[in-house]
Amino acid sequence: METISRISTMLETARELTLEAAQSAALSKGSSTGLSSRNLATAHIKKLLDSRNDREVLDGMRRVITLMYRSEPSLPFFSAVVKNVASANLEVKKLVYIYLVHHAEAEPDLALLSINAIQKSLTDQNPHSRAMALRTMSGIRVPVISQIVSLAIKRGCGDMSPHVRKAAALAIPKCYRLDPSTLPQLIGYLTTLLGDSQYFVLGPAVAAFLDVCPDRIDLIHKHYRSLVKKLVDMDEWSQLSTLRLLTIYARKCFPRKVQKGKQAVSEGFYEDDKTPESNGGDNEHEVLVLDPDLEFLLRTCKLLLQNRNSAVIVGVVRCFLYLGTPEYLEAAVGPLVALVRSPQDTQHVALYNIVAVALKHPKPFTRYTTHFLVHAVDPPHIWRLKLEVLTLLFPHCGLHLKGVILSELEHFSQSADPDLVRESVRAIGRCAQSEPRSADHCLRVLLSQITSLDDNLVSESLTVIRHLIQQDPPAHEKTVIQLVKHLGLTKNPDARATIVWLVGEFAGVEPERNIAADILRILVQDFANESEAVKQQIILLGAKVYLHHLMTLLWRYLLLLARYDTSYDLRDRARLYKALLASPSSTQLANLLLLAPKPVPHAPSPSETRKDLLIGSSTLVVGPDAGMLGLKGYQNLPEWVEFGQEPDPRLRENDIKPSVVEKSSMTAGERLDRALKEHESTAATSSRQRDGRGVAVASSAKGKSLDQWLEEPETETEEETETEEEVTDSEYEEVTDEETDEEEETDEEYETDEEEQGQSAGLLKP
């Protein structure tokens, strides 16, 4: 009989392999001839789905899923697919669940027919089957089954398998979106899951908490330290959710404490090397005092700086920036800068976050200045951010790095890309504005470029020079004269117009050294050949010269030239100035309009408007295009809680006695030795109370070793037996109560400890 059954099994296996080979050959032949699964008859697929053979059903389900992912009609197979929801084959069940989640909203009535079978799978012996059933039930978006989903989540929260508990945590937000009225029940489930001992259950539970009830910080108090401990072991996406939650929690529960302290001043070895501060003076400054629980979080986050996920690195930097001290932030700058070597998409996001941090704390980045030099292969959205970082770090760098930055900017200002030329020249201007001591060097670099043949470079350089001159006009009197010398060399209209405006604005400030009138005489000679922008500035220059010197003939000649110009705008300007300067009574008004001091221009960093946005958020990358309130879901960090209004720190403490914690951390051998010592002292005390031979018994018991105890015969009195049983029971109760949050022990480990205690109690018998 065994031979016959073995032969039949072999034949069945050969048949299945032959069918599988034939199907593979048919699929390959169909693909080679250009046929797709669309040409397969619907009746054939339904026949496969209605088969009693698991292999044929699996083949039919694969074909249906293929149609579904190709966006081809797969809804007609719904009734045939639902029949297989109770299949014992796990692979078939997976594909059926995928199909149900995808099409349940289109056929809610038919989807309800599968609920009973899915509920039965919740009690399956296979934990993967239970997890899949819970995931599918929560994914079927039919509001009628919201209470059934809630009960399934409740059962999943108490499941022995951590995979099922993780599926329950992931199902909570889906159930909340399906029916918000189930929120009170879901909060109870979250409270259970947040106290789970498995780290990969805690991550989804935290994500569900942020999605369902992010304001219920009171639920986090007793789990805070457990979350911080398990943060390092979580997967990357769970770490992101937990970092976000703990950052918000720290803002709401740890007040900002500052105390005054004296700054440490390094003194020289010799007496002459002492600085003036070390010889005396008050060096007190404010020192930030961190809460022990907050410092515990920051120390744990330091371990995440070696993470391979760039989002986790940015999350740690956000935690240090908004919660920690400058020392913590300085430790995170290196890993953040390392993201610049990532692919371009990651590099783009990392640079936005670097700019946001450098706007507030630029000094830690100075040692990595060379990492932000522009490469020839960098696309525009990368080199723009790199130039911005260089200008932010420029005031805090040493002389060598400042020279390197200016050399790089000067080099790229000679580029063939007009956008790169423009941004490089503007970057030089921002460097000069942020560091006045280097302004002269930046100005010399710009002046050397106004003789270039590139009109774009000349125009942008003169614009930046104009901004620098406006900041301190008396100090740049020679600069204006130098620009006038180049007036005959450049033919660029914008450049000539800028120089003429500078002459009219600053060359006539002091009457003794006024060169504006002479320059006007030269410009009037070739007025007809100038461009319209230059003509407008010449008319304005003539009005200013007339106010200063009352050169009537020159002014009238200039008005006649403008009167017959082809530009109506120029003619209107000439009539305006003529009417304004015609009456002596309007001279004061003319002075107010033409000679009023102009506001000093300031070119802020391009990302200045993103300074207050939360780093690590999509809104920071999108910028002003995200709107006033940012992208949907954007939420800034809460303000620091006021001192005295924070929650009681004792809420974060564990209700565990130190002695119990100490015992639970001991090894089995240490517990055995401790039990022996306790037994010796207890036996000695009882013997003293019962007879007068206490001293002898105690001394003899004290001198025995563990081997001597084992070698002695098992003869004992009833009184000693009762005493030992009492001691053993008390020791057993102490060990069974040793469950702490500081050690993650499974039930098998507790049983092992109990067995060891039982063995130790047996070894104690004399």
Coordinates of N, CA and C in Angstrom, one line a residue, residues 474-661:
P474 N 30.5 108.6 1.3 CA 31.8 109.3 1.5 C 33.0 108.4 1.3
A475 N 32.9 107.2 1.7 CA 34.1 106.3 1.6 C 34.4 105.8 0.1
H476 N 33.4 106.1 -0.8 CA 33.6 105.6 -2.2 C 33.6 106.7 -3.2
E477 N 34.1 107.8 -2.7 CA 34.2 109.0 -3.7 C 35.2 108.6 -4.8
K478 N 36.3 108.0 -4.5 CA 37.2 107.6 -5.6 C 36.7 106.5 -6.5
T479 N 35.8 105.7 -5.9 CA 35.2 104.7 -6.7 C 34.3 105.2 -7.8
V480 N 33.6 106.3 -7.5 CA 32.7 107.0 -8.5 C 33.6 107.6 -9.6
I481 N 34.7 108.2 -9.2 CA 35.6 108.8 -10.2 C 36.2 107.7 -11.1
Q482 N 36.5 106.5 -10.5 CA 37.1 105.4 -11.3 C 36.0 104.9 -12.3
L483 N 34.8 104.9 -11.9 CA 33.7 104.4 -12.8 C 33.5 105.4 -13.9
V484 N 33.7 106.7 -13.7 CA 33.5 107.7 -14.7 C 34.6 107.5 -15.8
K485 N 35.8 107.0 -15.4 CA 36.9 106.8 -16.4 C 36.5 105.7 -17.3
H486 N 35.7 104.7 -16.9 CA 35.3 103.6 -17.7 C 34.0 103.9 -18.5
L487 N 33.5 105.1 -18.4 CA 32.3 105.5 -19.1 C 32.5 105.5 -20.6
G488 N 33.6 105.9 -21.0 CA 33.9 105.9 -22.5 C 34.3 104.6 -23.0
L489 N 34.5 103.6 -22.2 CA 34.9 102.2 -22.6 C 33.8 101.3 -22.8
T490 N 32.7 101.4 -22.1 CA 31.6 100.5 -22.1 C 30.5 101.0 -23.0
K491 N 29.9 100.2 -23.7 CA 28.8 100.5 -24.6 C 27.5 99.9 -24.1
N492 N 27.5 99.2 -23.0 CA 26.3 98.6 -22.5 C 25.4 99.7 -22.0
P493 N 24.1 99.7 -22.4 CA 23.2 100.8 -22.0 C 22.9 100.8 -20.5
D494 N 22.7 99.6 -19.9 CA 22.5 99.5 -18.5 C 23.7 100.0 -17.7
A495 N 24.9 99.6 -18.1 CA 26.1 100.0 -17.4 C 26.3 101.5 -17.5
R496 N 26.1 102.1 -18.6 CA 26.2 103.6 -18.8 C 25.2 104.3 -18.0
A497 N 23.9 103.8 -18.0 CA 22.9 104.4 -17.2 C 23.2 104.4 -15.7
T498 N 23.7 103.3 -15.2 CA 24.1 103.2 -13.8 C 25.2 104.1 -13.4
I499 N 26.2 104.3 -14.3 CA 27.3 105.2 -14.0 C 26.8 106.6 -14.0
V500 N 25.9 107.0 -14.9 CA 25.4 108.4 -14.9 C 24.6 108.7 -13.7
W501 N 23.8 107.7 -13.2 CA 23.0 107.9 -12.0 C 23.9 108.1 -10.8
L502 N 25.0 107.3 -10.7 CA 25.9 107.4 -9.6 C 26.6 108.8 -9.6
V503 N 26.9 109.3 -10.8 CA 27.5 110.6 -10.9 C 26.5 111.7 -10.3
G504 N 25.3 111.6 -10.7 CA 24.3 112.6 -10.3 C 24.0 112.4 -8.8
E505 N 24.1 111.3 -8.3 CA 23.7 111.1 -6.9 C 24.8 111.4 -5.9
F506 N 26.1 111.1 -6.3 CA 27.1 111.2 -5.3 C 28.3 112.1 -5.7
A507 N 28.4 112.4 -7.0 CA 29.5 113.3 -7.4 C 29.3 114.7 -7.1
G508 N 28.1 115.1 -6.8 CA 27.8 116.5 -6.5 C 27.6 116.8 -5.0
V509 N 28.0 115.9 -4.2 CA 27.7 116.1 -2.7 C 28.5 117.2 -2.2
E510 N 29.8 117.3 -2.5 CA 30.7 118.3 -2.0 C 30.9 119.3 -3.1
P511 N 30.6 120.6 -3.0 CA 30.8 121.6 -4.1 C 32.2 121.7 -4.5
E512 N 33.2 121.6 -3.6 CA 34.6 121.8 -4.0 C 35.0 120.7 -5.0
R513 N 34.5 119.5 -4.9 CA 35.0 118.4 -5.8 C 33.8 117.9 -6.6
N514 N 33.1 118.8 -7.2 CA 31.9 118.5 -8.0 C 32.3 118.3 -9.4
I515 N 32.1 117.1 -9.9 CA 32.5 116.8 -11.3 C 31.3 116.5 -12.2
A516 N 30.1 116.7 -11.6 CA 28.9 116.3 -12.3 C 28.6 117.3 -13.5
A517 N 28.9 118.6 -13.3 CA 28.7 119.5 -14.4 C 29.6 119.2 -15.6
D518 N 30.8 118.9 -15.4 CA 31.8 118.6 -16.5 C 31.3 117.3 -17.2
I519 N 30.9 116.3 -16.5 CA 30.5 115.1 -17.1 C 29.2 115.3 -17.9
L520 N 28.3 116.2 -17.4 CA 27.1 116.5 -18.2 C 27.4 117.2 -19.5
R521 N 28.4 118.1 -19.5 CA 28.8 118.7 -20.8 C 29.3 117.7 -21.8
I522 N 30.0 116.7 -21.3 CA 30.5 115.6 -22.2 C 29.4 114.8 -22.8
L523 N 28.4 114.4 -21.9 CA 27.4 113.5 -22.3 C 26.4 114.2 -23.3
V524 N 26.2 115.5 -23.1 CA 25.2 116.2 -24.0 C 25.7 116.2 -25.4
Q525 N 27.0 116.2 -25.6 CA 27.5 116.2 -27.0 C 27.0 115.1 -27.9
D526 N 26.9 113.9 -27.3 CA 26.4 112.7 -28.0 C 25.1 112.2 -27.6
F527 N 24.2 113.2 -27.1 CA 22.9 112.8 -26.5 C 22.1 112.1 -27.5
A528 N 22.0 112.4 -28.8 CA 21.1 111.8 -29.7 C 21.5 110.4 -30.0
N529 N 22.7 110.0 -29.8 CA 23.1 108.6 -30.1 C 23.0 107.6 -28.9
E530 N 22.6 108.2 -27.8 CA 22.5 107.3 -26.6 C 21.2 106.5 -26.6
S531 N 21.2 105.5 -25.8 CA 19.9 104.7 -25.7 C 18.9 105.4 -24.8
E532 N 17.7 105.0 -24.8 CA 16.7 105.7 -24.0 C 17.0 105.6 -22.5
A533 N 17.5 104.5 -22.0 CA 17.8 104.4 -20.6 C 18.8 105.4 -20.2
V534 N 19.8 105.6 -21.0 CA 20.9 106.6 -20.7 C 20.4 108.0 -20.8
K535 N 19.6 108.3 -21.9 CA 19.0 109.6 -22.0 C 18.2 110.0 -20.8
Q536 N 17.4 109.1 -20.2 CA 16.6 109.4 -19.0 C 17.5 109.8 -17.9
Q537 N 18.6 109.1 -17.7 CA 19.6 109.4 -16.6 C 20.3 110.7 -16.9
I538 N 20.5 111.1 -18.2 CA 21.2 112.3 -18.5 C 20.2 113.5 -18.2
I539 N 18.9 113.4 -18.5 CA 17.9 114.4 -18.1 C 17.9 114.6 -16.6
L540 N 17.9 113.5 -15.9 CA 17.9 113.5 -14.4 C 19.2 114.2 -13.9
L541 N 20.3 113.9 -14.5 CA 21.6 114.5 -14.1 C 21.6 116.0 -14.4
G542 N 21.0 116.4 -15.5 CA 20.9 117.8 -15.8 C 20.0 118.6 -14.8
A543 N 18.9 118.0 -14.4 CA 18.1 118.6 -13.4 C 18.8 118.8 -12.0
K544 N 19.6 117.8 -11.6 CA 20.3 117.9 -10.4 C 21.5 119.0 -10.5
V545 N 22.1 119.0 -11.6 CA 23.2 120.0 -11.8 C 22.6 121.4 -11.8
Y546 N 21.4 121.6 -12.4 CA 20.8 122.9 -12.5 C 20.4 123.4 -11.0
L547 N 20.0 122.4 -10.2 CA 19.6 122.8 -8.8 C 20.9 123.2 -8.0
H548 N 22.0 122.6 -8.3 CA 23.3 122.9 -7.6 C 23.9 124.2 -8.2
H549 N 24.0 124.4 -9.5 CA 24.8 125.4 -10.1 C 24.0 126.4 -10.9
L550 N 22.7 126.2 -11.2 CA 21.9 127.1 -12.0 C 22.6 127.4 -13.4
M551 N 23.0 126.3 -14.1 CA 23.6 126.5 -15.4 C 22.4 126.5 -16.4
T552 N 21.9 127.7 -16.6 CA 20.7 127.9 -17.4 C 20.9 127.5 -18.9
L553 N 21.9 128.0 -19.5 CA 22.1 127.7 -21.0 C 22.2 126.2 -21.2
L554 N 23.0 125.5 -20.4 CA 23.1 124.1 -20.6 C 21.8 123.3 -20.3
W555 N 21.1 123.8 -19.4 CA 19.8 123.2 -19.0 C 18.8 123.3 -20.2
R556 N 18.7 124.6 -20.7 CA 17.8 124.8 -21.8 C 18.2 124.0 -23.1
Y557 N 19.5 123.9 -23.3 CA 19.9 123.1 -24.5 C 19.5 121.6 -24.3
L558 N 19.6 121.1 -23.1 CA 19.3 119.7 -22.8 C 17.8 119.5 -23.0
L559 N 17.0 120.5 -22.6 CA 15.5 120.4 -22.8 C 15.1 120.5 -24.2
L560 N 15.8 121.2 -25.0 CA 15.5 121.3 -26.5 C 15.8 119.9 -27.1
L561 N 16.9 119.3 -26.7 CA 17.3 118.0 -27.2 C 16.2 116.9 -26.9
A562 N 15.7 117.0 -25.7 CA 14.7 116.1 -25.3 C 13.3 116.4 -25.9
R563 N 13.1 117.6 -26.2 CA 11.8 118.0 -26.7 C 11.5 117.4 -28.1
Y564 N 12.5 117.2 -28.9 CA 12.4 116.6 -30.2 C 12.8 115.2 -30.3
D565 N 12.9 114.5 -29.2 CA 13.3 113.1 -29.2 C 12.1 112.2 -29.6
T566 N 12.3 111.1 -30.1 CA 11.2 110.2 -30.6 C 10.5 109.5 -29.5
S567 N 11.1 109.4 -28.3 CA 10.4 108.7 -27.1 C 9.5 109.7 -26.4
Y568 N 8.2 109.3 -26.3 CA 7.2 110.1 -25.6 C 7.5 110.1 -24.1
D569 N 8.0 109.0 -23.6 CA 8.4 109.0 -22.2 C 9.4 110.0 -21.9
L570 N 10.5 110.1 -22.7 CA 11.5 111.0 -22.4 C 11.0 112.5 -22.5
R571 N 10.1 112.7 -23.5 CA 9.6 114.1 -23.6 C 8.7 114.4 -22.4
D572 N 8.0 113.5 -21.9 CA 7.2 113.7 -20.7 C 8.0 114.0 -19.5
R573 N 9.1 113.3 -19.3 CA 10.0 113.5 -18.2 C 10.6 114.9 -18.3
A574 N 11.1 115.3 -19.5 CA 11.7 116.7 -19.7 C 10.7 117.8 -19.3
R575 N 9.4 117.6 -19.8 CA 8.4 118.7 -19.4 C 8.1 118.7 -17.9
L576 N 8.2 117.5 -17.3 CA 8.0 117.5 -15.8 C 9.1 118.2 -15.1
Y577 N 10.3 117.9 -15.4 CA 11.5 118.6 -14.8 C 11.5 120.1 -15.1
K578 N 11.1 120.5 -16.3 CA 11.0 121.9 -16.7 C 10.0 122.7 -15.9
A579 N 8.8 122.1 -15.7 CA 7.8 122.8 -14.9 C 8.2 122.8 -13.5
L580 N 8.9 121.8 -13.0 CA 9.3 121.8 -11.6 C 10.4 122.8 -11.3
L581 N 11.3 123.0 -12.2 CA 12.4 124.0 -12.0 C 12.1 125.4 -12.5
A582 N 11.0 125.6 -13.1 CA 10.7 126.9 -13.8 C 10.5 128.0 -12.7
S583 N 9.8 127.7 -11.6 CA 9.4 128.7 -10.6 C 10.4 128.6 -9.4
P584 N 10.9 129.7 -9.0 CA 11.8 129.7 -7.8 C 11.0 129.2 -6.5
S585 N 9.7 129.3 -6.5 CA 9.0 128.9 -5.3 C 8.9 127.4 -5.2
S586 N 9.1 126.7 -6.3 CA 9.1 125.2 -6.2 C 10.5 124.6 -6.1
T587 N 11.4 125.4 -5.8 CA 12.8 124.9 -5.6 C 12.9 123.9 -4.5
Q588 N 12.2 124.2 -3.4 CA 12.3 123.3 -2.2 C 11.6 122.0 -2.5
L589 N 10.5 122.0 -3.3 CA 9.9 120.8 -3.7 C 10.8 120.0 -4.6
A590 N 11.5 120.7 -5.5 CA 12.4 120.0 -6.4 C 13.6 119.3 -5.7
N591 N 14.1 120.0 -4.7 CA 15.1 119.4 -3.8 C 14.6 118.2 -3.1
L592 N 13.4 118.2 -2.7 CA 12.8 117.1 -2.0 C 12.7 115.9 -2.9
L593 N 12.3 116.2 -4.1 CA 12.1 115.0 -5.1 C 13.3 114.5 -5.7
L594 N 14.3 115.4 -6.0 CA 15.4 115.0 -6.8 C 16.7 114.7 -5.9
L595 N 16.8 115.4 -4.8 CA 18.0 115.2 -4.0 C 17.8 114.6 -2.6
A596 N 16.6 114.0 -2.5 CA 16.3 113.3 -1.2 C 17.2 112.1 -1.1
P597 N 17.6 111.8 0.2 CA 18.5 110.6 0.4 C 17.7 109.3 0.0
K598 N 18.3 108.4 -0.7 CA 17.7 107.2 -1.1 C 17.9 106.1 0.0
P599 N 17.0 105.2 0.2 CA 17.2 104.1 1.2 C 18.4 103.2 0.8
V600 N 19.1 102.8 1.8 CA 20.3 101.9 1.5 C 19.8 100.5 1.1
P601 N 20.1 100.0 -0.1 CA 19.6 98.7 -0.5 C 20.4 97.6 0.3
H602 N 19.6 96.6 0.6 CA 20.2 95.4 1.3 C 19.8 94.2 0.5
A603 N 20.7 93.4 0.1 CA 20.4 92.1 -0.6 C 20.4 91.0 0.4
P604 N 19.2 90.5 0.9 CA 19.3 89.4 1.9 C 19.5 88.1 1.2
S605 N 19.8 87.1 1.9 CA 19.9 85.8 1.4 C 18.7 85.3 0.7
P606 N 18.7 84.6 -0.4 CA 17.5 84.2 -1.1 C 16.5 83.4 -0.3
S607 N 17.1 82.7 0.7 CA 16.2 81.8 1.5 C 15.8 82.5 2.9
E608 N 16.0 83.8 2.9 CA 15.6 84.5 4.2 C 14.2 84.3 4.5
T609 N 13.3 84.2 3.5 CA 11.9 84.0 3.8 C 11.6 82.6 4.4
R610 N 12.5 81.7 4.2 CA 12.3 80.3 4.7 C 12.9 80.1 6.1
K611 N 13.4 81.2 6.7 CA 14.1 81.0 8.0 C 13.3 80.4 9.1
D612 N 12.1 80.7 9.2 CA 11.2 80.3 10.3 C 10.5 79.0 10.0
L613 N 10.7 78.4 8.8 CA 10.0 77.2 8.5 C 10.7 76.0 9.2
L614 N 10.0 75.0 9.5 CA 10.5 73.8 10.2 C 11.4 73.0 9.3
I615 N 12.6 72.7 9.7 CA 13.5 71.9 8.9 C 13.0 70.5 8.8
G616 N 13.4 69.8 7.7 CA 12.9 68.5 7.6 C 11.5 68.4 7.0
S617 N 10.8 69.5 6.7 CA 9.5 69.5 6.2 C 9.5 69.8 4.7
S618 N 8.4 69.3 4.0 CA 8.3 69.6 2.6 C 8.1 71.1 2.3
T619 N 7.5 71.7 3.2 CA 7.2 73.2 3.0 C 8.5 74.0 2.9
L620 N 9.5 73.5 3.6 CA 10.8 74.2 3.6 C 11.4 74.1 2.1
V621 N 11.2 73.0 1.5 CA 11.7 72.8 0.1 C 10.9 73.6 -0.9
V622 N 9.6 73.5 -0.7 CA 8.7 74.2 -1.7 C 8.8 75.7 -1.5
G623 N 8.9 76.2 -0.3 CA 9.1 77.6 0.0 C 7.9 78.5 -0.2
P624 N 8.0 79.7 -0.7 CA 6.8 80.6 -0.7 C 5.7 80.0 -1.6
D625 N 6.0 79.1 -2.5 CA 5.0 78.5 -3.4 C 4.0 77.7 -2.6
A626 N 4.3 77.3 -1.3 CA 3.4 76.5 -0.5 C 2.3 77.3 0.1
G627 N 2.4 78.7 0.0 CA 1.4 79.5 0.6 C 1.7 80.0 2.0
M628 N 0.8 80.8 2.6 CA 1.1 81.3 3.9 C 1.2 80.3 5.0
L629 N 0.3 79.3 4.9 CA 0.2 78.2 5.9 C 1.0 77.0 5.6
G630 N 1.7 77.0 4.5 CA 2.5 75.8 4.1 C 1.6 74.8 3.4
L631 N 2.2 73.6 3.1 CA 1.5 72.5 2.5 C 0.5 71.9 3.5
K632 N -0.5 71.2 3.0 CA -1.5 70.6 3.8 C -0.8 69.6 4.8
G633 N -1.1 69.8 6.1 CA -0.5 68.9 7.1 C 0.7 69.6 7.8
Y634 N 1.1 70.7 7.3 CA 2.3 71.3 7.9 C 1.9 71.9 9.2
Q635 N 2.7 71.7 10.2 CA 2.5 72.2 11.6 C 3.8 72.5 12.2
N636 N 4.0 73.7 12.7 CA 5.2 74.1 13.3 C 5.3 73.6 14.7
L637 N 6.5 73.6 15.3 CA 6.6 73.1 16.7 C 5.9 74.0 17.6
P638 N 5.4 73.5 18.7 CA 4.8 74.3 19.8 C 5.8 75.1 20.5
E639 N 5.4 76.2 21.2 CA 6.3 77.0 22.0 C 6.7 76.2 23.2
W640 N 7.8 76.6 23.8 CA 8.3 75.9 25.0 C 7.3 76.2 26.2
V641 N 7.0 75.1 27.0 CA 6.1 75.3 28.1 C 6.7 76.2 29.1
E642 N 5.9 77.0 29.7 CA 6.3 77.9 30.7 C 6.8 77.2 32.0
F643 N 7.8 77.8 32.7 CA 8.3 77.2 33.9 C 7.2 77.2 35.0
G644 N 7.0 76.0 35.5 CA 6.0 75.9 36.5 C 4.7 75.3 36.0
Q645 N 4.5 75.3 34.7 CA 3.3 74.8 34.1 C 3.5 73.4 33.4
E646 N 4.7 72.9 33.5 CA 5.0 71.6 32.9 C 4.4 70.5 33.7
P647 N 4.1 69.3 33.1 CA 3.6 68.2 33.8 C 4.5 67.7 34.9
D648 N 4.0 67.0 35.8 CA 4.8 66.4 36.9 C 5.8 65.4 36.4
P649 N 7.1 65.6 36.7 CA 8.1 64.7 36.2 C 7.9 63.2 36.7
R650 N 7.2 63.1 37.8 CA 7.0 61.8 38.4 C 6.1 60.9 37.5
L651 N 5.4 61.5 36.6 CA 4.6 60.7 35.7 C 5.4 59.9 34.7
R652 N 6.6 60.3 34.5 CA 7.5 59.5 33.7 C 8.3 58.4 34.4
E653 N 8.1 58.3 35.7 CA 8.9 57.4 36.5 C 8.1 56.0 36.5
N654 N 8.9 54.9 36.6 CA 8.3 53.6 36.6 C 8.1 53.2 38.1
D655 N 7.0 52.5 38.3 CA 6.6 52.0 39.6 C 7.3 50.7 40.0
I656 N 8.7 50.8 40.0 CA 9.5 49.6 40.3 C 10.5 49.9 41.4
K657 N 10.6 49.1 42.3 CA 11.6 49.3 43.4 C 13.0 49.1 43.0
P658 N 13.9 49.8 43.5 CA 15.3 49.6 43.0 C 15.8 48.2 43.4
S659 N 15.4 47.7 44.5 CA 15.9 46.3 44.8 C 15.4 45.3 43.9
V660 N 14.2 45.4 43.4 CA 13.7 44.5 42.4 C 14.5 44.6 41.1
V661 N 14.7 45.9 40.7 CA 15.5 46.1 39.5 C 16.8 45.5 39.6

